[in-house]
Tab-separated table of N, CA and C in Angstrom:
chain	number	residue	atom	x	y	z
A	3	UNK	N	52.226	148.478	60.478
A	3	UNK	CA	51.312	147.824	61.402
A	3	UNK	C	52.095	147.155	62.530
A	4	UNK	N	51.504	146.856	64.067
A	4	UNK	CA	52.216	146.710	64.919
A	4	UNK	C	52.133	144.941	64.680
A	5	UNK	N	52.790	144.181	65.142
A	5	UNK	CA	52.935	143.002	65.602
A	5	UNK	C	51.963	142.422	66.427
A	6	UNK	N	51.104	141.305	66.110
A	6	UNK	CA	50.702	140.715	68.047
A	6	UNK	C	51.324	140.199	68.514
A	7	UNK	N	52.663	139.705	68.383
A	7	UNK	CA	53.566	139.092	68.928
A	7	UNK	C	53.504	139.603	70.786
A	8	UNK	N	54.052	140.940	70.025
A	8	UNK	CA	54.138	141.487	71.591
A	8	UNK	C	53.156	141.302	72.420
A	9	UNK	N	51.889	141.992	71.554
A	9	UNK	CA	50.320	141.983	72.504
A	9	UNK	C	50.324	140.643	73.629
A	10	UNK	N	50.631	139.511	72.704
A	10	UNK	CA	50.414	138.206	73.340
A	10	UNK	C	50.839	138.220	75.096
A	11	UNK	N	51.735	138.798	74.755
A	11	UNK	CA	52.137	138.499	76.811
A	11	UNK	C	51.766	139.599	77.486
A	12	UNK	N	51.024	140.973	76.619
A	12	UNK	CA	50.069	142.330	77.731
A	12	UNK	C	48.713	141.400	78.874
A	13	UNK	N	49.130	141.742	79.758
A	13	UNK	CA	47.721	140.874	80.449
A	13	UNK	C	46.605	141.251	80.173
A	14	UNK	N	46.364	142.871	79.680
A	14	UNK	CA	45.051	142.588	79.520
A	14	UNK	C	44.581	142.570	77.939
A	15	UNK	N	45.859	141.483	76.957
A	15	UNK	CA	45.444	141.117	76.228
A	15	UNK	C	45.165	139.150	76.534
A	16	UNK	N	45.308	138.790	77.707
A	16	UNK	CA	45.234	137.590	78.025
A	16	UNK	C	44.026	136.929	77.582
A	17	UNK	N	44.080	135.754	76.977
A	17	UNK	CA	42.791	135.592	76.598
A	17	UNK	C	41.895	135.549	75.495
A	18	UNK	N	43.045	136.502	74.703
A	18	UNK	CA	42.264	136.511	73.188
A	18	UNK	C	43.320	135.357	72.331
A	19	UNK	N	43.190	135.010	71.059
A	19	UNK	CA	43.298	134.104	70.061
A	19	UNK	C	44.244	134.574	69.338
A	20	UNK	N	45.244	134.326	69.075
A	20	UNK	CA	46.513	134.714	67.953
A	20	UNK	C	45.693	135.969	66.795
A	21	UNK	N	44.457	135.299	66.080
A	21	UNK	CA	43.790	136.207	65.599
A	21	UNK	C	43.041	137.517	65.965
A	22	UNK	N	42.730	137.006	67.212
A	22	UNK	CA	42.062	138.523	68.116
A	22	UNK	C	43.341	139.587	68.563
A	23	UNK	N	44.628	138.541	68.437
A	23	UNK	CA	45.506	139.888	69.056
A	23	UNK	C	45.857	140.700	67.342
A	24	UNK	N	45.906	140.112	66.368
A	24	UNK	CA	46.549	140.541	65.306
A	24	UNK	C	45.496	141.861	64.793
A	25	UNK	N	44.278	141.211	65.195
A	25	UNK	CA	42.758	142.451	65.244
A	25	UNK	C	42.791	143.715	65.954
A	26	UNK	N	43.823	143.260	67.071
A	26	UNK	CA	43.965	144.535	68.277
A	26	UNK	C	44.905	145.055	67.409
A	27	UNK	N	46.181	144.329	67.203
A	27	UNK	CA	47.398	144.898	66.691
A	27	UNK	C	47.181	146.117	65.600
A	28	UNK	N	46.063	145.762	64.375
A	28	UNK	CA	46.195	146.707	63.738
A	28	UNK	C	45.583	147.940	63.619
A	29	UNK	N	44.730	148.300	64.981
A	29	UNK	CA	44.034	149.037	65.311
A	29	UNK	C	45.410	150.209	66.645
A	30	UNK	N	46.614	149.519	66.673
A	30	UNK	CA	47.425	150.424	67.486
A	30	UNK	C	47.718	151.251	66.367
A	31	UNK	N	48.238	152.311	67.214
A	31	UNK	CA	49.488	153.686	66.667
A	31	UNK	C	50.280	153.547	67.653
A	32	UNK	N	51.934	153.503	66.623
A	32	UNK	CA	53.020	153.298	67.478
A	32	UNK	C	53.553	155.236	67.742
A	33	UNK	N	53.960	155.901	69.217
A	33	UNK	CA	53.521	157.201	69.439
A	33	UNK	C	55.294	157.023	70.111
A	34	UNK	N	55.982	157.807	70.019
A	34	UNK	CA	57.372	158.004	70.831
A	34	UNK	C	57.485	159.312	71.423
A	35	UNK	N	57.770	159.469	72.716
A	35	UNK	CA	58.394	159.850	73.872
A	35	UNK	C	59.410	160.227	74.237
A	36	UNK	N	59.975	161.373	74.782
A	36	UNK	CA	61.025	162.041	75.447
A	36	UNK	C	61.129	161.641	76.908
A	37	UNK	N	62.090	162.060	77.495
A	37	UNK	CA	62.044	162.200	79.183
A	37	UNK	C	61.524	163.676	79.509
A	38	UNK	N	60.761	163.160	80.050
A	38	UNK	CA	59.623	164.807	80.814
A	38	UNK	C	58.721	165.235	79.960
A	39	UNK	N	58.223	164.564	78.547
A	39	UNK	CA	57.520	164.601	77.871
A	39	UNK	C	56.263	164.245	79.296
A	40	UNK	N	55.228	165.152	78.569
A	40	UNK	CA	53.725	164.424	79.375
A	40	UNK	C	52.414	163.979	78.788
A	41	UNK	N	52.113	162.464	78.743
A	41	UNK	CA	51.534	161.907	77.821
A	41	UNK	C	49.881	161.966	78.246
A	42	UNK	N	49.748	162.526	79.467
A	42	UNK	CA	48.184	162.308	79.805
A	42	UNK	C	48.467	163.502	81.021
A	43	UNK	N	47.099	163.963	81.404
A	43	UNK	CA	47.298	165.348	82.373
A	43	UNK	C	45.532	164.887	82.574
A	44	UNK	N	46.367	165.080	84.266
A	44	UNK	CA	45.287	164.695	84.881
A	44	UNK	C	44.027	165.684	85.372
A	45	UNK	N	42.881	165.291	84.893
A	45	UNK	CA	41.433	166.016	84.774
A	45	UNK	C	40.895	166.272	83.372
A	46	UNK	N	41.674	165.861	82.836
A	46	UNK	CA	41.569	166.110	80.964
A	46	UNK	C	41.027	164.952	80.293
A	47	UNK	N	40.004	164.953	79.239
A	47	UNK	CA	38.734	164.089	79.021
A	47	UNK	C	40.258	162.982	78.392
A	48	UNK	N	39.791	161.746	78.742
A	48	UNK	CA	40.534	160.416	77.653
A	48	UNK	C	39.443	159.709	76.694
A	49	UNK	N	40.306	159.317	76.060
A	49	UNK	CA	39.417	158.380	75.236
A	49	UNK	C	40.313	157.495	74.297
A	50	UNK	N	41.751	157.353	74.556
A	50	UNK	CA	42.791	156.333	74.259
A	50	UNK	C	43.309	155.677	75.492
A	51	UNK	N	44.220	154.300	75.084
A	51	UNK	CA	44.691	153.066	76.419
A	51	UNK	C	46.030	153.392	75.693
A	52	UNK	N	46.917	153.818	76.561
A	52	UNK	CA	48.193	152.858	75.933
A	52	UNK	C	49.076	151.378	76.375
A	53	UNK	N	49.863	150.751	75.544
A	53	UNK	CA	50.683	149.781	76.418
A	53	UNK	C	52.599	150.537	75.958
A	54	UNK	N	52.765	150.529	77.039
A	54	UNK	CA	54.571	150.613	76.984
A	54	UNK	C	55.433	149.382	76.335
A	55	UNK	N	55.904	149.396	75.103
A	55	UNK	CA	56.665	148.684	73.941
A	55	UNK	C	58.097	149.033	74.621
A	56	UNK	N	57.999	150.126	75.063
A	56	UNK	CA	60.205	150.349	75.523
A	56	UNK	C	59.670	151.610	76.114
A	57	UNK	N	60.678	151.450	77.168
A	57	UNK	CA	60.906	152.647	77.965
A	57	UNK	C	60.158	152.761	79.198
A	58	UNK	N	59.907	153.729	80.211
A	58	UNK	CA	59.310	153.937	81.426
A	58	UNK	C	58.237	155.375	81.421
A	59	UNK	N	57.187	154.875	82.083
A	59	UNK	CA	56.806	156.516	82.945
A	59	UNK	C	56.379	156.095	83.951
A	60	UNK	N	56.066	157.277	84.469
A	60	UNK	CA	55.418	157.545	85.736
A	60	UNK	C	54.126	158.258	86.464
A	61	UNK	N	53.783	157.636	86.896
A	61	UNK	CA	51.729	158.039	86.900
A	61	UNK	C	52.007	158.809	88.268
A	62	UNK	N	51.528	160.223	88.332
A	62	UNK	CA	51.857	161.423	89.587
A	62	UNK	C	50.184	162.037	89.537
A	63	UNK	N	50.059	162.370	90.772
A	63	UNK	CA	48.788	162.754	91.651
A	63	UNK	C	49.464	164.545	91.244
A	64	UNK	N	48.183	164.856	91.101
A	64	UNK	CA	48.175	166.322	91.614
A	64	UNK	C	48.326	166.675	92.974
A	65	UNK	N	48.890	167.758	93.611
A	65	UNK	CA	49.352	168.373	95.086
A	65	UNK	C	47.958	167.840	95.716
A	66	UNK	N	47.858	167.213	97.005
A	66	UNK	CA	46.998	167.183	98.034
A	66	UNK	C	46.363	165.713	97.828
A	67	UNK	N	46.362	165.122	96.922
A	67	UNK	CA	45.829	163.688	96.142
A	67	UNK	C	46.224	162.496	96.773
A	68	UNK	N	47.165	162.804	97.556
A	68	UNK	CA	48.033	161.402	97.877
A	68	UNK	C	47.926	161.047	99.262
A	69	UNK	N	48.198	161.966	99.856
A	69	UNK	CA	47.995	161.785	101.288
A	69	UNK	C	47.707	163.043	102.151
A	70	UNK	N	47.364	163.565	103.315
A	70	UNK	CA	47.233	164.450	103.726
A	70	UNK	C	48.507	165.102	103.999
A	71	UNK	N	49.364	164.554	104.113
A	71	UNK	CA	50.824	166.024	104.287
A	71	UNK	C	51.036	166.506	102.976
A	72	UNK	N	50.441	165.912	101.884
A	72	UNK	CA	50.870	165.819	100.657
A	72	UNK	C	50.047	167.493	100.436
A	73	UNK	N	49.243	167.624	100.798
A	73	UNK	CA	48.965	169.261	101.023
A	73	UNK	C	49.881	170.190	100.320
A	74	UNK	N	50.696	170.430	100.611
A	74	UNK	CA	51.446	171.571	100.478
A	74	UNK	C	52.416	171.254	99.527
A	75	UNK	N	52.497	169.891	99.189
A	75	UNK	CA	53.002	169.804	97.363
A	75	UNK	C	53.244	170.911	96.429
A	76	UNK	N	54.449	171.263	96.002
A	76	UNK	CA	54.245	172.217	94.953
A	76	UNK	C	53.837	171.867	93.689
A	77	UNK	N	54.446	170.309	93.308
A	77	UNK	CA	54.637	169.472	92.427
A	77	UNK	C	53.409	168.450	92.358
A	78	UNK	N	53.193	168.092	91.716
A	78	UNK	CA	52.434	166.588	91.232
A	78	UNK	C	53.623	165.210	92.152
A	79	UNK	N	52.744	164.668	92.933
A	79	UNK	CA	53.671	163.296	93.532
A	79	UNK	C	53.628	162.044	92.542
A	80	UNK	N	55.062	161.605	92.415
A	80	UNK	CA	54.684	160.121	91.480
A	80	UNK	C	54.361	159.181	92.315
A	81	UNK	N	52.881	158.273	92.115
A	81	UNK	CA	52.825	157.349	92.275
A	81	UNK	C	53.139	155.985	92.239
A	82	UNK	N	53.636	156.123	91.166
A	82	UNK	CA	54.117	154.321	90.303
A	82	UNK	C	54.707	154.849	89.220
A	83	UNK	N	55.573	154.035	88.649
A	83	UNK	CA	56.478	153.604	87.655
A	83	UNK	C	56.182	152.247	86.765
A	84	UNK	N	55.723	152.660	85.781
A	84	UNK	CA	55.236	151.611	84.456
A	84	UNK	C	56.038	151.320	83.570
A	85	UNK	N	56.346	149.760	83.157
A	85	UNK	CA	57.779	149.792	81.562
A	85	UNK	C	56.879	148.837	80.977
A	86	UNK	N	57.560	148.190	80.310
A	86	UNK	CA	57.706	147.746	78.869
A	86	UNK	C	56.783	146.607	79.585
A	87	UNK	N	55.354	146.392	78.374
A	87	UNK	CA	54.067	145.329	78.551
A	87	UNK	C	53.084	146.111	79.395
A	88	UNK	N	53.142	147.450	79.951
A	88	UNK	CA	52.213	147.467	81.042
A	88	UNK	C	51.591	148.577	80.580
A	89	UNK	N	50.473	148.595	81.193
A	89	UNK	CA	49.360	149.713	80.447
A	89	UNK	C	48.826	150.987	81.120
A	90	UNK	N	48.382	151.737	80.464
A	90	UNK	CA	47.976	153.116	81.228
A	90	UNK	C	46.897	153.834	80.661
A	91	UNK	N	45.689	154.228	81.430
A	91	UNK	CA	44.789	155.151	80.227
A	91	UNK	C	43.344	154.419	80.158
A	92	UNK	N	43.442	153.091	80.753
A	92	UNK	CA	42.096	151.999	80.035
A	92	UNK	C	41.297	152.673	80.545
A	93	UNK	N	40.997	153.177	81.389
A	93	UNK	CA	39.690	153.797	81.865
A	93	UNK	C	38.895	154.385	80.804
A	94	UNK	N	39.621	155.172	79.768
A	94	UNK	CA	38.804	156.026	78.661
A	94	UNK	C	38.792	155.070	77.862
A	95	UNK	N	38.835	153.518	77.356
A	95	UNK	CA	38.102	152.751	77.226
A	95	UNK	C	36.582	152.523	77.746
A	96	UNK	N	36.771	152.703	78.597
A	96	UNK	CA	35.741	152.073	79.533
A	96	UNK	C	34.228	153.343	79.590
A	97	UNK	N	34.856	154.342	79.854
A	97	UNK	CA	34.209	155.662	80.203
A	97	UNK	C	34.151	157.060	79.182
A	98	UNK	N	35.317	157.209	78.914
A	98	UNK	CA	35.707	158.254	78.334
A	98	UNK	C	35.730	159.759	79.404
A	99	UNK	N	36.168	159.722	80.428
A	99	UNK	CA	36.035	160.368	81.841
A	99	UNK	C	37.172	161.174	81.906
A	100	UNK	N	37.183	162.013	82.933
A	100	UNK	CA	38.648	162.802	83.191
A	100	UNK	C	39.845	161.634	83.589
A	101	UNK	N	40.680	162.268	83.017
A	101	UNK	CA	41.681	160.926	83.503
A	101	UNK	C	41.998	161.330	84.956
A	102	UNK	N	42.331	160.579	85.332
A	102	UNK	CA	42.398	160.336	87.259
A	102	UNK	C	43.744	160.394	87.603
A	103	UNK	N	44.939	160.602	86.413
A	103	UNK	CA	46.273	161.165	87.441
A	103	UNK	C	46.832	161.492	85.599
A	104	UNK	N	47.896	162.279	86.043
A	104	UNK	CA	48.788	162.727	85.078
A	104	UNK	C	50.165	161.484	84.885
A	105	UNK	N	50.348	161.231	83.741
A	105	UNK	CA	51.617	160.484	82.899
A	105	UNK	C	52.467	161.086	82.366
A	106	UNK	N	53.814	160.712	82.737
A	106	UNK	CA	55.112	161.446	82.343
A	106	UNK	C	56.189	160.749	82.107
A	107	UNK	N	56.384	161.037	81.143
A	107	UNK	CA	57.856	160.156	80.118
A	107	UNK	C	58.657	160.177	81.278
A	108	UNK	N	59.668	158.921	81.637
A	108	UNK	CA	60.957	158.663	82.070
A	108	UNK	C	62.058	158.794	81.756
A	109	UNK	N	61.787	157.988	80.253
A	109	UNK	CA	62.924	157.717	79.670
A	109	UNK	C	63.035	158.124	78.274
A	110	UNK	N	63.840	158.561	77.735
A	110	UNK	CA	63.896	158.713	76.367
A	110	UNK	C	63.705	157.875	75.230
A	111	UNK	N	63.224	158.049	74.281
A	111	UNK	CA	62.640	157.093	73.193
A	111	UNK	C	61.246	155.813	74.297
A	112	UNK	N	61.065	156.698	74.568
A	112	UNK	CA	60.012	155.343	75.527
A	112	UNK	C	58.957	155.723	74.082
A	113	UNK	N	58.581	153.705	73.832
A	113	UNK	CA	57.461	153.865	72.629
A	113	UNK	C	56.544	153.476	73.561
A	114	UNK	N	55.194	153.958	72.827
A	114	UNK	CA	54.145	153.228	73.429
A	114	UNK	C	52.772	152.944	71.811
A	115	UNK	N	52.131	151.786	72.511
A	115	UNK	CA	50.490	151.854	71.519
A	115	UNK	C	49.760	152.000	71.710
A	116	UNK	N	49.099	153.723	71.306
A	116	UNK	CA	47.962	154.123	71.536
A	116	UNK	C	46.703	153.563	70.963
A	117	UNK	N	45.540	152.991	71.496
A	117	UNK	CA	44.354	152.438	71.136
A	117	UNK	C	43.351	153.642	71.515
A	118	UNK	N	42.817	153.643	70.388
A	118	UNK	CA	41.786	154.722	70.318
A	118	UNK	C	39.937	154.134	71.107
A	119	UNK	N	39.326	154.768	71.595
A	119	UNK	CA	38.227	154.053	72.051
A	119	UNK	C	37.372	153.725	71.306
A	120	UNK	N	37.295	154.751	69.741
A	120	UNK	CA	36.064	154.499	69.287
A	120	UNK	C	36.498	153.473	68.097
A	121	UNK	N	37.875	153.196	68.030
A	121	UNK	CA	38.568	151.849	67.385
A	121	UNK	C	38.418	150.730	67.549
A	122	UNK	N	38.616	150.964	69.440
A	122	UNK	CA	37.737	149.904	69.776
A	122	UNK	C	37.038	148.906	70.072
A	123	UNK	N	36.123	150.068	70.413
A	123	UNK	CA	34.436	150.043	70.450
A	123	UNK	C	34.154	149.379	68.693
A	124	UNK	N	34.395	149.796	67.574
A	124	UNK	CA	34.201	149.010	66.367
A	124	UNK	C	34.360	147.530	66.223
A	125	UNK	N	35.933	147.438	66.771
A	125	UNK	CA	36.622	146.294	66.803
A	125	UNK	C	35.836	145.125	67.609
A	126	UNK	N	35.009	145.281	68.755
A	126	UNK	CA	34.157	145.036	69.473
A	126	UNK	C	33.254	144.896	68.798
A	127	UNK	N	32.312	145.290	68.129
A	127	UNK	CA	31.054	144.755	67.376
A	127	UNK	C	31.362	144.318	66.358
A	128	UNK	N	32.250	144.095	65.628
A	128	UNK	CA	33.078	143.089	64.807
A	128	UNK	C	33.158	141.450	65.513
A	129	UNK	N	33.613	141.861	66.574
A	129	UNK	CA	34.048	140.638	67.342
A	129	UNK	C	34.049	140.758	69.033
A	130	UNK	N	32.336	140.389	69.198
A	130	UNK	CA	32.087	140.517	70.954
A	130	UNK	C	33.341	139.771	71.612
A	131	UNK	N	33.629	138.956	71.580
A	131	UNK	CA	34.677	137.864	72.419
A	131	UNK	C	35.932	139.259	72.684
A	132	UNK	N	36.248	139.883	71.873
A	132	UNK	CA	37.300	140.698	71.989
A	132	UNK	C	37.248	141.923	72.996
A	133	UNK	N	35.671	142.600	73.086
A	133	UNK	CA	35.816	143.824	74.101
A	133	UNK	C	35.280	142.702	75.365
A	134	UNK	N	34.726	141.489	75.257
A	134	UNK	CA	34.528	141.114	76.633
A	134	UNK	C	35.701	140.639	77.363
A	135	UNK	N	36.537	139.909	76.863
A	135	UNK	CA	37.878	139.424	77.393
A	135	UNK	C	39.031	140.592	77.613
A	136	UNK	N	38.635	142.147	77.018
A	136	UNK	CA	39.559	142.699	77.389
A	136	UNK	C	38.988	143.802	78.254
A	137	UNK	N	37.545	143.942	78.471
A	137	UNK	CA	37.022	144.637	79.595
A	137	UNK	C	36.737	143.852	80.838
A	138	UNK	N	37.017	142.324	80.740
A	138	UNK	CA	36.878	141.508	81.892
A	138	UNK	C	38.313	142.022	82.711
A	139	UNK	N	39.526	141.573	81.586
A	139	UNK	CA	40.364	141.835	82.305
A	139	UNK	C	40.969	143.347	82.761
A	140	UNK	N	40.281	144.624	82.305
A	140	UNK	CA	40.167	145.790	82.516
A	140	UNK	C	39.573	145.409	84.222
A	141	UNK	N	38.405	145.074	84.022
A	141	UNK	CA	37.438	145.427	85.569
A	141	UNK	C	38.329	144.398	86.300
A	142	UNK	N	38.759	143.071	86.223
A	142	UNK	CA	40.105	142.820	87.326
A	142	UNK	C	41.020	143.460	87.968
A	143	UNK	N	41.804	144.298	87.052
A	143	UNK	CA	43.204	145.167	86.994
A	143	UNK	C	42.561	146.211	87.469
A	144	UNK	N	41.535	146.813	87.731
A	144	UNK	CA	41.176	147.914	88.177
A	144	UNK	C	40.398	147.577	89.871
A	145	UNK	N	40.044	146.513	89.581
A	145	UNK	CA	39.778	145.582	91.006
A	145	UNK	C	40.777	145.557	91.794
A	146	UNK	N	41.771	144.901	91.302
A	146	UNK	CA	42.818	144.916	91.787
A	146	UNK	C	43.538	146.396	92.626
A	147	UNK	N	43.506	146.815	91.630
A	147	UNK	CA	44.299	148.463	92.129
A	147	UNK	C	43.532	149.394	93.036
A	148	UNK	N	41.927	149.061	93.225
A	148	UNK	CA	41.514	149.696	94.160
A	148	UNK	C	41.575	149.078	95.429
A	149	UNK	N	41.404	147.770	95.406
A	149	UNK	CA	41.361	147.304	96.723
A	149	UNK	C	42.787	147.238	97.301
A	150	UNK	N	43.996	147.115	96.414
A	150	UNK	CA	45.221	147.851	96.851
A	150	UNK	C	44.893	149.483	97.613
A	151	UNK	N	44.609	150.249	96.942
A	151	UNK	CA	44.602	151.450	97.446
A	151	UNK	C	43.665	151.406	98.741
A	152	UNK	N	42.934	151.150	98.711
A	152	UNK	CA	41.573	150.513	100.277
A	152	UNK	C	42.376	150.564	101.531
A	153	UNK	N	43.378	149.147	100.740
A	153	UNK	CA	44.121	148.260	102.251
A	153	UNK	C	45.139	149.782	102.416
A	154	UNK	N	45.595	150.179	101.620
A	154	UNK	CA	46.909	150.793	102.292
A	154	UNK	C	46.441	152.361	102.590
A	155	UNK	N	45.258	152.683	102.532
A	155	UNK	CA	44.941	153.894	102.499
A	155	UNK	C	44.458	153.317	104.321
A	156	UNK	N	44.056	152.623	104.277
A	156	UNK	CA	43.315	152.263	105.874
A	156	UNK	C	44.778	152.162	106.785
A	157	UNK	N	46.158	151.814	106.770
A	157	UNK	CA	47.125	151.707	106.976
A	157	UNK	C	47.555	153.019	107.524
């Protein structure tokens, strides 16, 4: 079983109770990673979050996604670079939708904890306080990242 130790400082475990993280904790699977391993492919249904425990990836757009010269991409462009505490995937929490960009191992031995949705979604009607404080801070972090993309897309 994983620790909440760690959970405690994920932001979008901010908020919950020593006991609410130990609730999350045992609902992870700890999942390990290669470099160029690919952990999510983008247009493909989700329905797990992970958080990065060690190691790096990198979240890449399919050819034409990014910007308009980006057209003629042969490759997927990386967008961002994610490590250790930071999360990837919540959306299929939220939705269970195509995922919206492809994830790719960095680094070798990169661990991560996969949370399943319909885990949960259980864990949640067990204990409302737990999917509201961590879908509050879902719809922030996703607040956040669009109105990032807004400003610099208008740029």
């Amino acid at each position: 079983m994983v620790s909440g130790a760690f959970l405690k400082d994920v932001a979008l475990f901010q908020g919950l109770t020593d006991e609410q993280i130990e609730k999350v904790a045992a609902i992870c699977r700890e999942e390990t990673y290669q470099k160029g391993q690919v952990i999510l492919q983008e247009r493909s249904v989700g329905d797990e979050m992970y958080v990065i425990t060690q190691g790096m990836v990198e979240i890449l757009l399919e050819p034409g996604r990014v910007t308009p010269e980006a057209l003629a991409a042969p490759e997927p462009t990386p967008i961002l670079s994610l490590g250790k505490g930071q999360v990837f995937g919540e959306m299929g929490l939220v939705d269970q939708g195509a995922r919206s960009a492809t994830v790719r191992c960095v680094a070798d031995d990169t661990r991560l904890l996969a949370i399943r949705r319909d885990d949960f979604m259980r864990l949640c009607e067990e204990d409302p306080r737990i999917g509201y404080v961590v879908m509050r801070n879902i719809a922030a972090d996703l607040s956040f990242k669009l109105r990032i993309h807004n400003l610099t897309w208008k740029q």
